[in-house]
Amino acid sequence: MVTSTSDPNTVESDYDRLSEIKAFDESKAGVKGLVDAGISKIPRMFIQPPDSYGKTSTFYGRVPTIDLDAIDRDADRRNRVINEIKDASKNWGFFQIINHGIPLSILEEMLNGARRFFEQDTEVKKVFYTRDDTEPVRYNSNFDLYSSPAANWRDTLGCVMEPNPPDPEKLPAPCRDMLIEYSKQVMPLGYTLFELLSEALGLQKSHLRDMGCADGLSVACHYYPQCPEPELTLGTTKHADYAFLTVLLQDEIGGLQVLHKEHWVDVPPVPVALIVNIGDLLQLISNDKFKSAEHRVLSNRAAPRVSIACFFLLRSSAKHYGPIKELLSEENPPKYGVTTVRDFALHFRSKGLGATSKLTHLKL
């Protein structure tokens, strides 16, 4: 049985956190199941430490929006965009893009498809529920449920879509067609972004692709149910992504914030825009020229939120990655050691989400 309490300071000598987590996990109903059951107080396992869920956000700038229109036809415009991406990747680690080539209808249907999956009957969703990280299609709540200090208020459907997509029949029917189509649309966008990022580093435009940064694509559909006590928990706690690059589609609800100069800055939804953020692996190979920014998602009581995160990396890759040698000099020596994507992914998943940088153990 999942215990409910609304006071984070309550001390219960008989509270058994592991039993509460197991009961929640074994229900295979996710956070959505708690909301469907009509709870008015969140279970204790979701209550974040007070310093984690402080919601006050001081306006401290605006995440840059970059227009990709005409970058293949106008050399001057392409150079301006490269400089904008360079500045955003260095100072923010986040930017929004418009005129990216993916039609609004595709974006909307991808969000709707994910919403249909999460809002169908629990018994139907249970077929996909697993914590086996080797499965190409996985539905669960909190990949780090058993190791995190507090669970996040979200459920996730994760699919490995490239380079070896799963049999279409193994994808959930409510979002099957859109997962396939959206992945086909995101991959060439990723190629374009890696070209622009390569040029922003002063490299040949094929450099990052040639390194294998776009060899794999994992898609995570996140569902954040409405929360009866949003002041006590988070949709996603503060963290940085470990991939090379993330392309994020969010619905109109909002709640995403990026940490910029020690201030939380809202990333407001823009219907036609996609959000791009630098991941830890790109920070590593750029030798800190680009920044992997910490971010989080607030929970809310008004309505469920849906987002689609596309992570560019091949998690099984045994290829070695370290700071790019063309970026190094006596004045700019390597700041990190070498790792493989596979080892770095295992390290990330063993540590779970949290405030501690996953790059610390690789610093020289």
PDB file of C-alpha atoms in Angstrom, residues 75-359:
ATOM      1  CA  ALA A  75      25.817  31.833 -46.394  1.00  0.00           C
ATOM      2  CA  ASP A  76      25.670  35.090 -44.413  1.00  0.00           C
ATOM      3  CA  ARG A  77      22.555  33.938 -42.590  1.00  0.00           C
ATOM      4  CA  ARG A  78      24.154  30.567 -41.845  1.00  0.00           C
ATOM      5  CA  ASN A  79      27.167  32.308 -40.296  1.00  0.00           C
ATOM      6  CA  ARG A  80      24.882  34.428 -38.111  1.00  0.00           C
ATOM      7  CA  VAL A  81      23.032  31.315 -36.957  1.00  0.00           C
ATOM      8  CA  ILE A  82      26.325  29.543 -36.203  1.00  0.00           C
ATOM      9  CA  ASN A  83      27.382  32.478 -34.031  1.00  0.00           C
ATOM     10  CA  GLU A  84      24.017  32.488 -32.257  1.00  0.00           C
ATOM     11  CA  ILE A  85      24.314  28.754 -31.567  1.00  0.00           C
ATOM     12  CA  LYS A  86      27.903  29.208 -30.367  1.00  0.00           C
ATOM     13  CA  ASP A  87      26.839  31.918 -27.918  1.00  0.00           C
ATOM     14  CA  ALA A  88      23.779  30.003 -26.678  1.00  0.00           C
ATOM     15  CA  SER A  89      25.724  26.732 -26.260  1.00  0.00           C
ATOM     16  CA  LYS A  90      28.484  28.494 -24.332  1.00  0.00           C
ATOM     17  CA  ASN A  91      26.390  30.717 -22.069  1.00  0.00           C
ATOM     18  CA  TRP A  92      23.084  28.868 -21.686  1.00  0.00           C
ATOM     19  CA  GLY A  93      23.434  25.276 -22.844  1.00  0.00           C
ATOM     20  CA  PHE A  94      19.830  25.725 -24.037  1.00  0.00           C
ATOM     21  CA  PHE A  95      18.118  27.356 -26.992  1.00  0.00           C
ATOM     22  CA  GLN A  96      14.824  27.143 -28.833  1.00  0.00           C
ATOM     23  CA  ILE A  97      14.665  26.694 -32.599  1.00  0.00           C
ATOM     24  CA  ILE A  98      11.999  27.737 -35.105  1.00  0.00           C
ATOM     25  CA  ASN A  99      11.739  27.013 -38.836  1.00  0.00           C
ATOM     26  CA  HIS A 100      13.352  23.661 -38.101  1.00  0.00           C
ATOM     27  CA  GLY A 101      11.542  21.810 -40.875  1.00  0.00           C
ATOM     28  CA  ILE A 102       9.190  19.602 -38.822  1.00  0.00           C
ATOM     29  CA  PRO A 103       5.542  20.541 -39.534  1.00  0.00           C
ATOM     30  CA  LEU A 104       3.371  21.731 -36.650  1.00  0.00           C
ATOM     31  CA  SER A 105       0.888  18.947 -37.434  1.00  0.00           C
ATOM     32  CA  ILE A 106       3.590  16.328 -36.760  1.00  0.00           C
ATOM     33  CA  LEU A 107       4.542  17.987 -33.464  1.00  0.00           C
ATOM     34  CA  GLU A 108       0.929  18.113 -32.317  1.00  0.00           C
ATOM     35  CA  GLU A 109       0.193  14.520 -33.287  1.00  0.00           C
ATOM     36  CA  MET A 110       3.333  13.269 -31.499  1.00  0.00           C
ATOM     37  CA  LEU A 111       2.148  14.948 -28.303  1.00  0.00           C
ATOM     38  CA  ASN A 112      -1.370  13.596 -28.811  1.00  0.00           C
ATOM     39  CA  GLY A 113      -0.060  10.087 -29.439  1.00  0.00           C
ATOM     40  CA  ALA A 114       1.945  10.123 -26.202  1.00  0.00           C
ATOM     41  CA  ARG A 115      -1.048  11.490 -24.323  1.00  0.00           C
ATOM     42  CA  ARG A 116      -3.243   8.702 -25.721  1.00  0.00           C
ATOM     43  CA  PHE A 117      -0.788   6.082 -24.473  1.00  0.00           C
ATOM     44  CA  PHE A 118      -0.622   7.398 -20.914  1.00  0.00           C
ATOM     45  CA  GLU A 119      -4.353   8.067 -20.623  1.00  0.00           C
ATOM     46  CA  GLN A 120      -5.464   4.609 -21.713  1.00  0.00           C
ATOM     47  CA  ASP A 121      -6.494   1.935 -19.210  1.00  0.00           C
ATOM     48  CA  THR A 122      -3.762   0.828 -16.784  1.00  0.00           C
ATOM     49  CA  GLU A 123      -4.277  -2.839 -17.658  1.00  0.00           C
ATOM     50  CA  VAL A 124      -3.374  -2.075 -21.277  1.00  0.00           C
ATOM     51  CA  LYS A 125      -0.266  -0.076 -20.351  1.00  0.00           C
ATOM     52  CA  LYS A 126       1.000  -2.767 -17.971  1.00  0.00           C
ATOM     53  CA  VAL A 127       2.082  -4.887 -20.936  1.00  0.00           C
ATOM     54  CA  PHE A 128       4.912  -2.416 -21.547  1.00  0.00           C
ATOM     55  CA  TYR A 129       5.920  -1.883 -17.902  1.00  0.00           C
ATOM     56  CA  THR A 130       9.495  -2.981 -17.218  1.00  0.00           C
ATOM     57  CA  ARG A 131      12.716  -1.956 -15.487  1.00  0.00           C
ATOM     58  CA  ASP A 132      14.841  -4.021 -17.854  1.00  0.00           C
ATOM     59  CA  ASP A 133      17.119  -1.418 -19.405  1.00  0.00           C
ATOM     60  CA  THR A 134      17.920  -3.711 -22.341  1.00  0.00           C
ATOM     61  CA  GLU A 135      14.324  -3.648 -23.606  1.00  0.00           C
ATOM     62  CA  PRO A 136      13.943  -1.329 -26.618  1.00  0.00           C
ATOM     63  CA  VAL A 137      10.470  -0.257 -25.444  1.00  0.00           C
ATOM     64  CA  ARG A 138      10.015   0.526 -21.744  1.00  0.00           C
ATOM     65  CA  TYR A 139       7.181   2.076 -19.747  1.00  0.00           C
ATOM     66  CA  ASN A 140       7.742   2.846 -16.057  1.00  0.00           C
ATOM     67  CA  SER A 141       7.865   5.617 -13.496  1.00  0.00           C
ATOM     68  CA  ASN A 142      11.299   6.934 -12.445  1.00  0.00           C
ATOM     69  CA  PHE A 143      14.197   4.878 -13.846  1.00  0.00           C
ATOM     70  CA  ASP A 144      16.028   5.578 -10.563  1.00  0.00           C
ATOM     71  CA  LEU A 145      13.038   4.842  -8.334  1.00  0.00           C
ATOM     72  CA  TYR A 146      14.980   2.625  -5.922  1.00  0.00           C
ATOM     73  CA  SER A 147      18.057   4.851  -5.610  1.00  0.00           C
ATOM     74  CA  SER A 148      16.788   8.437  -5.689  1.00  0.00           C
ATOM     75  CA  PRO A 149      16.160  10.316  -2.423  1.00  0.00           C
ATOM     76  CA  ALA A 150      12.684  11.268  -3.677  1.00  0.00           C
ATOM     77  CA  ALA A 151      10.647  10.106  -6.650  1.00  0.00           C
ATOM     78  CA  ASN A 152       9.619  12.468  -9.435  1.00  0.00           C
ATOM     79  CA  TRP A 153       5.990  13.126 -10.313  1.00  0.00           C
ATOM     80  CA  ARG A 154       6.090  11.658 -13.830  1.00  0.00           C
ATOM     81  CA  ASP A 155       5.721   8.497 -15.904  1.00  0.00           C
ATOM     82  CA  THR A 156       7.828   7.668 -18.958  1.00  0.00           C
ATOM     83  CA  LEU A 157       7.617   5.618 -22.140  1.00  0.00           C
ATOM     84  CA  GLY A 158      11.115   5.133 -23.560  1.00  0.00           C
ATOM     85  CA  CYS A 159      11.943   3.749 -27.020  1.00  0.00           C
ATOM     86  CA  VAL A 160      15.279   3.195 -28.753  1.00  0.00           C
ATOM     87  CA  MET A 161      14.539   4.286 -32.329  1.00  0.00           C
ATOM     88  CA  GLU A 162      17.982   4.361 -34.011  1.00  0.00           C
ATOM     89  CA  PRO A 163      20.087   2.729 -35.332  1.00  0.00           C
ATOM     90  CA  ASN A 164      18.008  -0.435 -34.881  1.00  0.00           C
ATOM     91  CA  PRO A 165      14.359   0.498 -34.391  1.00  0.00           C
ATOM     92  CA  PRO A 166      12.088  -2.052 -32.741  1.00  0.00           C
ATOM     93  CA  ASP A 167       9.553  -4.106 -34.647  1.00  0.00           C
ATOM     94  CA  PRO A 168       6.641  -1.663 -35.151  1.00  0.00           C
ATOM     95  CA  GLU A 169       4.271  -4.203 -33.588  1.00  0.00           C
ATOM     96  CA  LYS A 170       6.218  -3.882 -30.335  1.00  0.00           C
ATOM     97  CA  LEU A 171       5.487  -0.155 -30.132  1.00  0.00           C
ATOM     98  CA  PRO A 172       2.283   0.888 -28.312  1.00  0.00           C
ATOM     99  CA  ALA A 173      -0.583   1.260 -30.776  1.00  0.00           C
ATOM    100  CA  PRO A 174      -1.736   4.730 -29.593  1.00  0.00           C
ATOM    101  CA  CYS A 175       1.592   6.310 -30.560  1.00  0.00           C
ATOM    102  CA  ARG A 176       3.171   3.714 -32.868  1.00  0.00           C
ATOM    103  CA  ASP A 177       2.864   5.584 -36.156  1.00  0.00           C
ATOM    104  CA  MET A 178       3.929   8.897 -34.671  1.00  0.00           C
ATOM    105  CA  LEU A 179       6.981   7.479 -32.893  1.00  0.00           C
ATOM    106  CA  ILE A 180       8.161   6.134 -36.244  1.00  0.00           C
ATOM    107  CA  GLU A 181       7.339   9.301 -38.199  1.00  0.00           C
ATOM    108  CA  TYR A 182       8.621  11.730 -35.585  1.00  0.00           C
ATOM    109  CA  SER A 183      11.918   9.850 -35.285  1.00  0.00           C
ATOM    110  CA  LYS A 184      12.310  10.020 -39.075  1.00  0.00           C
ATOM    111  CA  GLN A 185      11.801  13.793 -38.881  1.00  0.00           C
ATOM    112  CA  VAL A 186      14.101  14.370 -35.900  1.00  0.00           C
ATOM    113  CA  MET A 187      17.106  12.471 -37.259  1.00  0.00           C
ATOM    114  CA  PRO A 188      17.846  14.850 -40.178  1.00  0.00           C
ATOM    115  CA  LEU A 189      17.244  17.793 -37.853  1.00  0.00           C
ATOM    116  CA  GLY A 190      19.853  16.297 -35.545  1.00  0.00           C
ATOM    117  CA  TYR A 191      22.294  16.008 -38.443  1.00  0.00           C
ATOM    118  CA  THR A 192      21.763  19.692 -39.210  1.00  0.00           C
ATOM    119  CA  LEU A 193      22.261  20.688 -35.585  1.00  0.00           C
ATOM    120  CA  PHE A 194      25.491  18.694 -35.299  1.00  0.00           C
ATOM    121  CA  GLU A 195      26.771  20.372 -38.461  1.00  0.00           C
ATOM    122  CA  LEU A 196      26.019  23.814 -37.037  1.00  0.00           C
ATOM    123  CA  LEU A 197      27.550  22.869 -33.679  1.00  0.00           C
ATOM    124  CA  SER A 198      30.670  21.565 -35.444  1.00  0.00           C
ATOM    125  CA  GLU A 199      31.060  24.860 -37.278  1.00  0.00           C
ATOM    126  CA  ALA A 200      30.405  26.749 -34.043  1.00  0.00           C
ATOM    127  CA  LEU A 201      33.434  24.928 -32.599  1.00  0.00           C
ATOM    128  CA  GLY A 202      35.539  25.978 -35.603  1.00  0.00           C
ATOM    129  CA  LEU A 203      35.563  22.446 -37.037  1.00  0.00           C
ATOM    130  CA  GLN A 204      34.540  20.965 -40.368  1.00  0.00           C
ATOM    131  CA  LYS A 205      30.747  20.688 -40.423  1.00  0.00           C
ATOM    132  CA  SER A 206      30.851  16.880 -40.590  1.00  0.00           C
ATOM    133  CA  HIS A 207      33.137  16.534 -37.566  1.00  0.00           C
ATOM    134  CA  LEU A 208      30.616  15.676 -34.832  1.00  0.00           C
ATOM    135  CA  ARG A 209      28.644  13.344 -37.097  1.00  0.00           C
ATOM    136  CA  ASP A 210      31.850  11.620 -38.157  1.00  0.00           C
ATOM    137  CA  MET A 211      32.629  11.076 -34.465  1.00  0.00           C
ATOM    138  CA  GLY A 212      29.350   9.175 -34.064  1.00  0.00           C
ATOM    139  CA  CYS A 213      27.408  11.766 -32.051  1.00  0.00           C
ATOM    140  CA  ALA A 214      24.277  11.101 -34.124  1.00  0.00           C
ATOM    141  CA  ASP A 215      24.624   7.322 -34.390  1.00  0.00           C
ATOM    142  CA  GLY A 216      21.757   6.620 -32.003  1.00  0.00           C
ATOM    143  CA  LEU A 217      18.401   8.110 -31.009  1.00  0.00           C
ATOM    144  CA  SER A 218      16.366   7.332 -27.904  1.00  0.00           C
ATOM    145  CA  VAL A 219      12.915   8.868 -27.493  1.00  0.00           C
ATOM    146  CA  ALA A 220      11.403   9.440 -24.046  1.00  0.00           C
ATOM    147  CA  CYS A 221       7.730  10.378 -23.809  1.00  0.00           C
ATOM    148  CA  HIS A 222       7.137  11.970 -20.398  1.00  0.00           C
ATOM    149  CA  TYR A 223       3.733  12.372 -18.754  1.00  0.00           C
ATOM    150  CA  TYR A 224       3.403  14.631 -15.703  1.00  0.00           C
ATOM    151  CA  PRO A 225      -0.050  14.134 -14.148  1.00  0.00           C
ATOM    152  CA  GLN A 226      -1.708  16.997 -12.320  1.00  0.00           C
ATOM    153  CA  CYS A 227      -0.500  17.000  -8.710  1.00  0.00           C
ATOM    154  CA  PRO A 228      -2.617  17.679  -5.605  1.00  0.00           C
ATOM    155  CA  GLU A 229       0.399  19.152  -3.741  1.00  0.00           C
ATOM    156  CA  PRO A 230       2.790  20.576  -6.352  1.00  0.00           C
ATOM    157  CA  GLU A 231       4.599  22.626  -3.720  1.00  0.00           C
ATOM    158  CA  LEU A 232       6.028  19.431  -2.198  1.00  0.00           C
ATOM    159  CA  THR A 233       7.434  17.636  -5.230  1.00  0.00           C
ATOM    160  CA  LEU A 234       8.878  18.060  -8.709  1.00  0.00           C
ATOM    161  CA  GLY A 235       8.001  16.692 -12.118  1.00  0.00           C
ATOM    162  CA  THR A 236      11.722  16.238 -12.738  1.00  0.00           C
ATOM    163  CA  THR A 237      14.411  17.135 -10.243  1.00  0.00           C
ATOM    164  CA  LYS A 238      17.448  19.240 -11.145  1.00  0.00           C
ATOM    165  CA  HIS A 239      19.776  17.399 -13.520  1.00  0.00           C
ATOM    166  CA  ALA A 240      21.807  17.651 -16.721  1.00  0.00           C
ATOM    167  CA  ASP A 241      21.279  15.276 -19.653  1.00  0.00           C
ATOM    168  CA  TYR A 242      24.099  12.840 -20.325  1.00  0.00           C
ATOM    169  CA  ALA A 243      23.621  12.503 -24.108  1.00  0.00           C
ATOM    170  CA  PHE A 244      25.481  14.508 -26.732  1.00  0.00           C
ATOM    171  CA  LEU A 245      22.356  16.507 -27.531  1.00  0.00           C
ATOM    172  CA  THR A 246      18.668  16.604 -26.606  1.00  0.00           C
ATOM    173  CA  VAL A 247      15.832  17.878 -28.790  1.00  0.00           C
ATOM    174  CA  LEU A 248      12.716  18.462 -26.699  1.00  0.00           C
ATOM    175  CA  LEU A 249       9.100  18.963 -27.707  1.00  0.00           C
ATOM    176  CA  GLN A 250       6.822  20.267 -24.946  1.00  0.00           C
ATOM    177  CA  ASP A 251       3.097  20.939 -24.848  1.00  0.00           C
ATOM    178  CA  GLU A 252       1.411  24.195 -23.820  1.00  0.00           C
ATOM    179  CA  ILE A 253       1.384  23.549 -20.057  1.00  0.00           C
ATOM    180  CA  GLY A 254       4.937  24.718 -19.268  1.00  0.00           C
ATOM    181  CA  GLY A 255       6.982  24.068 -16.147  1.00  0.00           C
ATOM    182  CA  LEU A 256      10.443  23.550 -17.672  1.00  0.00           C
ATOM    183  CA  GLN A 257      13.152  25.705 -16.090  1.00  0.00           C
ATOM    184  CA  VAL A 258      16.876  26.025 -16.845  1.00  0.00           C
ATOM    185  CA  LEU A 259      19.472  27.059 -14.268  1.00  0.00           C
ATOM    186  CA  HIS A 260      21.250  30.142 -15.601  1.00  0.00           C
ATOM    187  CA  LYS A 261      23.758  32.070 -13.482  1.00  0.00           C
ATOM    188  CA  GLU A 262      22.313  30.461 -10.332  1.00  0.00           C
ATOM    189  CA  HIS A 263      18.764  31.573 -11.209  1.00  0.00           C
ATOM    190  CA  TRP A 264      15.893  29.426 -12.462  1.00  0.00           C
ATOM    191  CA  VAL A 265      14.610  30.732 -15.787  1.00  0.00           C
ATOM    192  CA  ASP A 266      11.328  29.565 -17.311  1.00  0.00           C
ATOM    193  CA  VAL A 267      11.407  28.043 -20.794  1.00  0.00           C
ATOM    194  CA  PRO A 268       7.919  29.037 -21.959  1.00  0.00           C
ATOM    195  CA  PRO A 269       6.129  26.864 -24.514  1.00  0.00           C
ATOM    196  CA  VAL A 270       6.162  28.157 -28.101  1.00  0.00           C
ATOM    197  CA  PRO A 271       3.827  26.071 -30.323  1.00  0.00           C
ATOM    198  CA  VAL A 272       6.164  25.877 -33.345  1.00  0.00           C
ATOM    199  CA  ALA A 273       9.455  25.683 -31.438  1.00  0.00           C
ATOM    200  CA  LEU A 274      11.680  22.830 -30.334  1.00  0.00           C
ATOM    201  CA  ILE A 275      14.095  23.103 -27.423  1.00  0.00           C
ATOM    202  CA  VAL A 276      17.710  22.042 -27.877  1.00  0.00           C
ATOM    203  CA  ASN A 277      20.053  21.442 -24.981  1.00  0.00           C
ATOM    204  CA  ILE A 278      23.693  20.472 -24.784  1.00  0.00           C
ATOM    205  CA  GLY A 279      24.399  17.185 -23.004  1.00  0.00           C
ATOM    206  CA  ASP A 280      27.270  16.112 -20.772  1.00  0.00           C
ATOM    207  CA  LEU A 281      29.018  14.178 -23.542  1.00  0.00           C
ATOM    208  CA  LEU A 282      29.093  17.234 -25.802  1.00  0.00           C
ATOM    209  CA  GLN A 283      30.445  19.340 -22.940  1.00  0.00           C
ATOM    210  CA  LEU A 284      33.168  16.714 -22.484  1.00  0.00           C
ATOM    211  CA  ILE A 285      34.288  16.484 -26.114  1.00  0.00           C
ATOM    212  CA  SER A 286      34.105  20.280 -26.537  1.00  0.00           C
ATOM    213  CA  ASN A 287      36.395  20.595 -23.492  1.00  0.00           C
ATOM    214  CA  ASP A 288      33.900  22.929 -21.788  1.00  0.00           C
ATOM    215  CA  LYS A 289      33.449  25.211 -24.809  1.00  0.00           C
ATOM    216  CA  PHE A 290      29.805  24.169 -24.678  1.00  0.00           C
ATOM    217  CA  LYS A 291      27.806  23.898 -21.439  1.00  0.00           C
ATOM    218  CA  SER A 292      25.521  21.098 -20.316  1.00  0.00           C
ATOM    219  CA  ALA A 293      22.988  23.075 -18.305  1.00  0.00           C
ATOM    220  CA  GLU A 294      21.018  21.802 -15.331  1.00  0.00           C
ATOM    221  CA  HIS A 295      17.269  21.980 -15.669  1.00  0.00           C
ATOM    222  CA  ARG A 296      14.101  20.767 -13.947  1.00  0.00           C
ATOM    223  CA  VAL A 297      10.332  20.502 -14.413  1.00  0.00           C
ATOM    224  CA  LEU A 298       7.846  21.880 -11.897  1.00  0.00           C
ATOM    225  CA  SER A 299       4.717  19.941 -11.072  1.00  0.00           C
ATOM    226  CA  ASN A 300       1.312  21.619 -11.205  1.00  0.00           C
ATOM    227  CA  ARG A 301      -2.241  20.953 -10.072  1.00  0.00           C
ATOM    228  CA  ALA A 302      -3.984  22.409 -13.133  1.00  0.00           C
ATOM    229  CA  ALA A 303      -3.458  19.866 -15.909  1.00  0.00           C
ATOM    230  CA  PRO A 304      -1.172  17.019 -17.024  1.00  0.00           C
ATOM    231  CA  ARG A 305       1.952  17.975 -19.002  1.00  0.00           C
ATOM    232  CA  VAL A 306       3.409  15.994 -21.915  1.00  0.00           C
ATOM    233  CA  SER A 307       6.891  16.294 -23.391  1.00  0.00           C
ATOM    234  CA  ILE A 308       8.932  14.278 -25.894  1.00  0.00           C
ATOM    235  CA  ALA A 309      12.712  14.184 -25.362  1.00  0.00           C
ATOM    236  CA  CYS A 310      14.945  12.891 -28.164  1.00  0.00           C
ATOM    237  CA  PHE A 311      18.426  11.965 -26.968  1.00  0.00           C
ATOM    238  CA  PHE A 312      21.235  11.677 -29.490  1.00  0.00           C
ATOM    239  CA  LEU A 313      23.638   8.925 -28.436  1.00  0.00           C
ATOM    240  CA  LEU A 314      24.268   5.252 -29.047  1.00  0.00           C
ATOM    241  CA  ARG A 315      24.180   3.856 -25.526  1.00  0.00           C
ATOM    242  CA  SER A 316      25.858   0.588 -26.455  1.00  0.00           C
ATOM    243  CA  SER A 317      28.811   2.291 -28.147  1.00  0.00           C
ATOM    244  CA  ALA A 318      32.270   1.202 -26.991  1.00  0.00           C
ATOM    245  CA  LYS A 319      33.926   4.002 -28.976  1.00  0.00           C
ATOM    246  CA  HIS A 320      36.208   6.175 -26.843  1.00  0.00           C
ATOM    247  CA  TYR A 321      35.408   9.851 -26.382  1.00  0.00           C
ATOM    248  CA  GLY A 322      37.558  12.574 -24.903  1.00  0.00           C
ATOM    249  CA  PRO A 323      38.174  16.256 -25.628  1.00  0.00           C
ATOM    250  CA  ILE A 324      38.520  16.844 -29.390  1.00  0.00           C
ATOM    251  CA  LYS A 325      42.223  17.206 -30.160  1.00  0.00           C
ATOM    252  CA  GLU A 326      41.662  20.064 -32.637  1.00  0.00           C
ATOM    253  CA  LEU A 327      40.300  22.146 -29.748  1.00  0.00           C
ATOM    254  CA  LEU A 328      43.323  21.587 -27.489  1.00  0.00           C
ATOM    255  CA  SER A 329      46.514  23.598 -27.062  1.00  0.00           C
ATOM    256  CA  GLU A 330      49.063  24.480 -24.384  1.00  0.00           C
ATOM    257  CA  GLU A 331      46.714  27.233 -23.255  1.00  0.00           C
ATOM    258  CA  ASN A 332      43.698  24.913 -23.406  1.00  0.00           C
ATOM    259  CA  PRO A 333      44.767  21.452 -22.217  1.00  0.00           C
ATOM    260  CA  PRO A 334      42.257  18.597 -21.864  1.00  0.00           C
ATOM    261  CA  LYS A 335      39.953  18.992 -18.869  1.00  0.00           C
ATOM    262  CA  TYR A 336      38.537  15.467 -18.982  1.00  0.00           C
ATOM    263  CA  GLY A 337      39.695  11.916 -19.392  1.00  0.00           C
ATOM    264  CA  VAL A 338      38.358   9.422 -21.908  1.00  0.00           C
ATOM    265  CA  THR A 339      35.183   7.359 -21.596  1.00  0.00           C
ATOM    266  CA  THR A 340      32.831   5.316 -23.747  1.00  0.00           C
ATOM    267  CA  VAL A 341      29.164   6.151 -24.197  1.00  0.00           C
ATOM    268  CA  ARG A 342      28.318   2.759 -22.733  1.00  0.00           C
ATOM    269  CA  ASP A 343      30.343   3.344 -19.567  1.00  0.00           C
ATOM    270  CA  PHE A 344      29.098   6.902 -19.181  1.00  0.00           C
ATOM    271  CA  ALA A 345      25.480   5.782 -19.594  1.00  0.00           C
ATOM    272  CA  LEU A 346      25.958   3.092 -16.949  1.00  0.00           C
ATOM    273  CA  HIS A 347      27.532   5.659 -14.614  1.00  0.00           C
ATOM    274  CA  PHE A 348      24.608   8.039 -15.133  1.00  0.00           C
ATOM    275  CA  ARG A 349      21.973   5.422 -14.514  1.00  0.00           C
ATOM    276  CA  SER A 350      23.759   4.135 -11.410  1.00  0.00           C
ATOM    277  CA  LYS A 351      23.816   7.651  -9.933  1.00  0.00           C
ATOM    278  CA  GLY A 352      20.317   8.636 -11.066  1.00  0.00           C
ATOM    279  CA  LEU A 353      19.031  12.161 -11.525  1.00  0.00           C
ATOM    280  CA  GLY A 354      20.401  14.726  -9.103  1.00  0.00           C
ATOM    281  CA  ALA A 355      22.393  17.879  -8.609  1.00  0.00           C
ATOM    282  CA  THR A 356      25.845  16.277  -8.810  1.00  0.00           C
ATOM    283  CA  SER A 357      27.522  16.575 -12.223  1.00  0.00           C
ATOM    284  CA  LYS A 358      28.067  13.194 -13.864  1.00  0.00           C
ATOM    285  CA  LEU A 359      31.303  14.575 -15.396  1.00  0.00           C
TER     286      LEU A 359
END
